[in-house]
mmCIF file of N, CA and C in Angstrom:
data_model
loop_
_atom_site.group_PDB
_atom_site.id
_atom_site.type_symbol
_atom_site.label_atom_id
_atom_site.label_comp_id
_atom_site.label_asym_id
_atom_site.label_seq_id
_atom_site.Cartn_x
_atom_site.Cartn_y
_atom_site.Cartn_z
ATOM 1 N N UNK A 680 0.403 -5.843 -7.784
ATOM 2 C CA UNK A 680 1.102 -4.596 -8.451
ATOM 3 C C UNK A 680 1.807 -5.610 -9.982
ATOM 4 N N UNK A 681 1.699 -6.779 -9.802
ATOM 5 C CA UNK A 681 3.217 -7.388 -11.272
ATOM 6 C C UNK A 681 1.345 -8.012 -12.246
ATOM 7 N N UNK A 682 0.500 -7.666 -11.218
ATOM 8 C CA UNK A 682 -1.233 -7.983 -12.386
ATOM 9 C C UNK A 682 -1.588 -6.013 -13.340
ATOM 10 N N UNK A 683 -0.990 -5.185 -12.538
ATOM 11 C CA UNK A 683 -1.174 -4.558 -12.962
ATOM 12 C C UNK A 683 0.216 -4.373 -14.158
ATOM 13 N N UNK A 684 1.010 -4.270 -13.539
ATOM 14 C CA UNK A 684 2.391 -4.208 -14.334
ATOM 15 C C UNK A 684 3.335 -5.169 -14.447
ATOM 16 N N UNK A 685 3.276 -6.837 -14.839
ATOM 17 C CA UNK A 685 4.435 -7.524 -14.509
ATOM 18 C C UNK A 685 5.664 -7.301 -15.419
ATOM 19 N N UNK A 686 6.125 -5.456 -15.659
ATOM 20 C CA UNK A 686 7.621 -6.068 -15.421
ATOM 21 C C UNK A 686 7.796 -4.545 -14.507
ATOM 22 N N UNK A 687 7.178 -4.706 -13.386
ATOM 23 C CA UNK A 687 7.483 -4.220 -12.060
ATOM 24 C C UNK A 687 9.561 -4.917 -11.406
ATOM 25 N N UNK A 688 10.067 -4.426 -11.414
ATOM 26 C CA UNK A 688 11.220 -5.464 -10.504
ATOM 27 C C UNK A 688 11.021 -5.619 -8.992
ATOM 28 N N UNK A 689 10.531 -4.313 -8.772
ATOM 29 C CA UNK A 689 10.936 -3.933 -6.875
ATOM 30 C C UNK A 689 8.948 -5.380 -6.751
ATOM 31 N N UNK A 690 8.439 -5.189 -7.660
ATOM 32 C CA UNK A 690 7.981 -5.969 -6.635
ATOM 33 C C UNK A 690 7.716 -7.340 -6.954
ATOM 34 N N UNK A 691 8.616 -7.613 -8.399
ATOM 35 C CA UNK A 691 9.126 -9.486 -8.577
ATOM 36 C C UNK A 691 10.093 -9.288 -7.476
ATOM 37 N N UNK A 692 11.196 -8.171 -7.312
ATOM 38 C CA UNK A 692 12.065 -8.451 -5.781
ATOM 39 C C UNK A 692 11.322 -9.087 -4.353
ATOM 40 N N UNK A 693 9.962 -8.116 -4.104
ATOM 41 C CA UNK A 693 9.507 -8.694 -3.560
ATOM 42 C C UNK A 693 9.116 -10.240 -2.810
ATOM 43 N N UNK A 694 8.032 -10.290 -4.088
ATOM 44 C CA UNK A 694 7.351 -12.148 -4.610
ATOM 45 C C UNK A 694 8.709 -12.780 -4.135
ATOM 46 N N UNK A 695 10.466 -12.731 -4.913
ATOM 47 C CA UNK A 695 11.314 -13.451 -5.088
ATOM 48 C C UNK A 695 11.286 -13.314 -3.513
ATOM 49 N N UNK A 696 11.691 -12.354 -2.007
ATOM 50 C CA UNK A 696 11.655 -12.503 -1.303
ATOM 51 C C UNK A 696 10.728 -13.714 -0.406
ATOM 52 N N UNK A 697 9.553 -13.957 -0.771
ATOM 53 C CA UNK A 697 8.612 -13.775 -0.595
ATOM 54 C C UNK A 697 9.175 -15.606 -0.354
ATOM 55 N N UNK A 698 9.285 -15.889 -1.602
ATOM 56 C CA UNK A 698 9.158 -17.287 -2.442
ATOM 57 C C UNK A 698 10.482 -17.740 -1.357
ATOM 58 N N UNK A 699 11.680 -16.656 -0.971
ATOM 59 C CA UNK A 699 13.206 -17.227 -0.321
ATOM 60 C C UNK A 699 12.510 -18.026 1.150
ATOM 61 N N UNK A 700 12.046 -16.515 1.931
ATOM 62 C CA UNK A 700 12.091 -16.945 3.151
ATOM 63 C C UNK A 700 11.236 -18.339 3.353
ATOM 64 N N UNK A 701 9.778 -18.819 2.131
ATOM 65 C CA UNK A 701 9.061 -19.939 2.425
ATOM 66 C C UNK A 701 9.779 -21.107 1.972
ATOM 67 N N UNK A 702 11.630 -21.245 1.368
ATOM 68 C CA UNK A 702 12.387 -22.320 0.988
ATOM 69 C C UNK A 702 12.061 -22.552 0.144
ATOM 70 N N UNK A 703 11.132 -21.357 -1.192
ATOM 71 C CA UNK A 703 10.961 -22.272 -2.301
ATOM 72 C C UNK A 703 11.498 -21.218 -3.754
ATOM 73 N N UNK A 704 13.294 -22.063 -3.679
ATOM 74 C CA UNK A 704 13.877 -21.349 -4.944
ATOM 75 C C UNK A 704 13.547 -21.945 -5.806
ATOM 76 N N UNK A 705 12.631 -22.870 -6.516
ATOM 77 C CA UNK A 705 12.322 -22.480 -7.896
ATOM 78 C C UNK A 705 11.346 -21.651 -7.969
ATOM 79 N N UNK A 706 10.087 -21.094 -7.270
ATOM 80 C CA UNK A 706 9.569 -19.947 -7.421
ATOM 81 C C UNK A 706 10.074 -19.091 -7.835
ATOM 82 N N UNK A 707 11.071 -18.530 -6.896
ATOM 83 C CA UNK A 707 11.729 -17.062 -6.850
ATOM 84 C C UNK A 707 12.327 -16.916 -8.406
ATOM 85 N N UNK A 708 13.234 -18.184 -8.726
ATOM 86 C CA UNK A 708 13.448 -18.430 -9.885
ATOM 87 C C UNK A 708 12.892 -18.432 -11.244
ATOM 88 N N UNK A 709 11.825 -18.648 -10.947
ATOM 89 C CA UNK A 709 10.489 -18.325 -12.453
ATOM 90 C C UNK A 709 9.955 -17.076 -11.758
ATOM 91 N N UNK A 710 10.311 -16.235 -10.594
ATOM 92 C CA UNK A 710 9.606 -15.041 -10.769
ATOM 93 C C UNK A 710 10.600 -13.790 -11.645
ATOM 94 N N UNK A 711 11.932 -14.544 -11.241
ATOM 95 C CA UNK A 711 12.804 -13.839 -12.135
ATOM 96 C C UNK A 711 12.521 -14.119 -13.883
ATOM 97 N N UNK A 712 12.448 -14.928 -13.948
ATOM 98 C CA UNK A 712 12.306 -15.461 -15.187
ATOM 99 C C UNK A 712 11.483 -14.565 -16.007
ATOM 100 N N UNK A 713 9.874 -14.962 -15.095
ATOM 101 C CA UNK A 713 8.717 -14.341 -15.872
ATOM 102 C C UNK A 713 9.261 -12.495 -15.838
ATOM 103 N N UNK A 714 9.766 -11.451 -15.228
ATOM 104 C CA UNK A 714 9.579 -10.648 -15.148
ATOM 105 C C UNK A 714 10.993 -10.150 -16.188
ATOM 106 N N UNK A 715 12.004 -11.035 -16.380
ATOM 107 C CA UNK A 715 12.807 -10.617 -17.356
ATOM 108 C C UNK A 715 12.244 -10.558 -19.086
ATOM 109 N N UNK A 716 11.368 -12.070 -19.056
ATOM 110 C CA UNK A 716 10.780 -12.236 -20.527
ATOM 111 C C UNK A 716 9.939 -11.309 -20.934
ATOM 112 N N UNK A 717 9.091 -10.687 -19.507
ATOM 113 C CA UNK A 717 8.477 -9.263 -19.866
ATOM 114 C C UNK A 717 8.942 -8.383 -20.221
ATOM 115 N N UNK A 718 9.681 -7.925 -19.310
ATOM 116 C CA UNK A 718 10.847 -6.712 -19.840
ATOM 117 C C UNK A 718 11.289 -6.271 -21.099
ATOM 118 N N UNK A 719 11.877 -7.824 -21.158
ATOM 119 C CA UNK A 719 12.368 -8.211 -22.913
ATOM 120 C C UNK A 719 11.629 -7.845 -24.261
ATOM 121 N N UNK A 720 10.220 -8.419 -23.814
ATOM 122 C CA UNK A 720 8.893 -8.617 -24.881
ATOM 123 C C UNK A 720 8.473 -7.556 -25.038
ATOM 124 N N UNK A 721 7.706 -6.508 -23.862
ATOM 125 C CA UNK A 721 7.463 -5.660 -23.857
ATOM 126 C C UNK A 721 8.206 -4.043 -24.017
ATOM 127 N N UNK A 722 9.395 -4.349 -23.474
ATOM 128 C CA UNK A 722 9.939 -2.991 -23.465
ATOM 129 C C UNK A 722 11.155 -2.972 -24.182
ATOM 130 N N UNK A 723 11.630 -4.092 -24.584
ATOM 131 C CA UNK A 723 12.565 -4.520 -24.632
ATOM 132 C C UNK A 723 14.335 -4.608 -23.769
ATOM 133 N N UNK A 724 14.168 -3.947 -22.826
ATOM 134 C CA UNK A 724 15.452 -4.317 -21.671
ATOM 135 C C UNK A 724 15.579 -5.314 -21.046
ATOM 136 N N UNK A 725 16.538 -4.742 -20.029
ATOM 137 C CA UNK A 725 16.989 -5.891 -19.131
ATOM 138 C C UNK A 725 17.055 -5.800 -17.334
ATOM 139 N N UNK A 726 17.260 -6.846 -16.742
ATOM 140 C CA UNK A 726 17.499 -5.889 -15.409
ATOM 141 C C UNK A 726 17.917 -4.974 -15.347
ATOM 142 N N UNK A 727 18.121 -4.310 -14.096
ATOM 143 C CA UNK A 727 19.881 -2.792 -14.443
ATOM 144 C C UNK A 727 20.465 -4.321 -13.175
ATOM 145 N N UNK A 728 21.751 -4.638 -13.752
ATOM 146 C CA UNK A 728 22.338 -5.417 -12.797
ATOM 147 C C UNK A 728 22.339 -4.792 -11.254
ATOM 148 N N UNK A 729 22.774 -3.477 -11.028
ATOM 149 C CA UNK A 729 22.662 -3.301 -9.568
ATOM 150 C C UNK A 729 21.560 -3.633 -8.595
ATOM 151 N N UNK A 730 20.284 -3.752 -9.724
ATOM 152 C CA UNK A 730 18.719 -3.583 -8.563
ATOM 153 C C UNK A 730 19.047 -5.381 -7.822
ATOM 154 N N UNK A 731 18.249 -4.669 -6.648
ATOM 155 C CA UNK A 731 17.809 -6.154 -6.022
ATOM 156 C C UNK A 731 17.854 -6.869 -6.741
ATOM 157 N N UNK A 732 16.817 -6.654 -7.366
ATOM 158 C CA UNK A 732 15.747 -8.322 -8.134
ATOM 159 C C UNK A 732 17.308 -9.540 -8.900
ATOM 160 N N UNK A 733 17.845 -7.998 -9.765
ATOM 161 C CA UNK A 733 19.204 -8.998 -9.768
ATOM 162 C C UNK A 733 20.249 -9.575 -9.188
ATOM 163 N N UNK A 734 20.487 -8.858 -7.404
ATOM 164 C CA UNK A 734 21.120 -9.391 -6.527
ATOM 165 C C UNK A 734 19.696 -10.475 -6.336
ATOM 166 N N UNK A 735 19.404 -10.601 -6.183
ATOM 167 C CA UNK A 735 18.717 -11.738 -5.732
ATOM 168 C C UNK A 735 18.919 -12.889 -5.992
ATOM 169 N N UNK A 736 18.958 -12.314 -7.664
ATOM 170 C CA UNK A 736 18.981 -14.142 -9.119
ATOM 171 C C UNK A 736 20.058 -14.013 -8.181
ATOM 172 N N UNK A 737 21.396 -13.271 -8.682
ATOM 173 C CA UNK A 737 22.603 -13.968 -8.726
ATOM 174 C C UNK A 737 22.993 -14.858 -6.910
ATOM 175 N N UNK A 738 22.177 -14.684 -6.099
ATOM 176 C CA UNK A 738 22.429 -15.201 -4.901
ATOM 177 C C UNK A 738 21.784 -16.237 -5.555
ATOM 178 N N UNK A 739 20.858 -16.701 -6.047
ATOM 179 C CA UNK A 739 19.522 -18.150 -6.454
ATOM 180 C C UNK A 739 20.792 -18.673 -6.642
ATOM 181 N N UNK A 740 21.837 -18.134 -8.069
ATOM 182 C CA UNK A 740 22.468 -19.262 -8.710
ATOM 183 C C UNK A 740 23.990 -19.464 -7.863
ATOM 184 N N UNK A 741 24.290 -18.487 -6.612
ATOM 185 C CA UNK A 741 25.542 -19.628 -5.434
ATOM 186 C C UNK A 741 24.928 -20.491 -5.171
ATOM 187 N N UNK A 742 25.892 -21.641 -5.122
ATOM 188 C CA UNK A 742 25.785 -23.159 -4.582
ATOM 189 C C UNK A 742 25.209 -21.992 -3.039
ATOM 190 N N UNK A 743 24.987 -23.039 -2.598
ATOM 191 C CA UNK A 743 24.386 -23.135 -1.088
ATOM 192 C C UNK A 743 25.574 -23.589 -0.102
ATOM 193 N N UNK A 744 25.707 -23.191 0.978
ATOM 194 C CA UNK A 744 26.496 -23.227 1.462
ATOM 195 C C UNK A 744 26.192 -24.234 2.983
#
């Protein structure tokens, strides 16, 4: 899906969830940064702060307990 539309926030959230399930926080963060770069460059947009994508990223930025 991301090969067809690199700005797909739902697909990116799915990829991020997969990376997190595998314990790869860095790859999840990289996926977020990649989609935000595409959103900005291609569409002049930012992710919706209420989206699952933004919420996953916010969780990644919180310190682990």
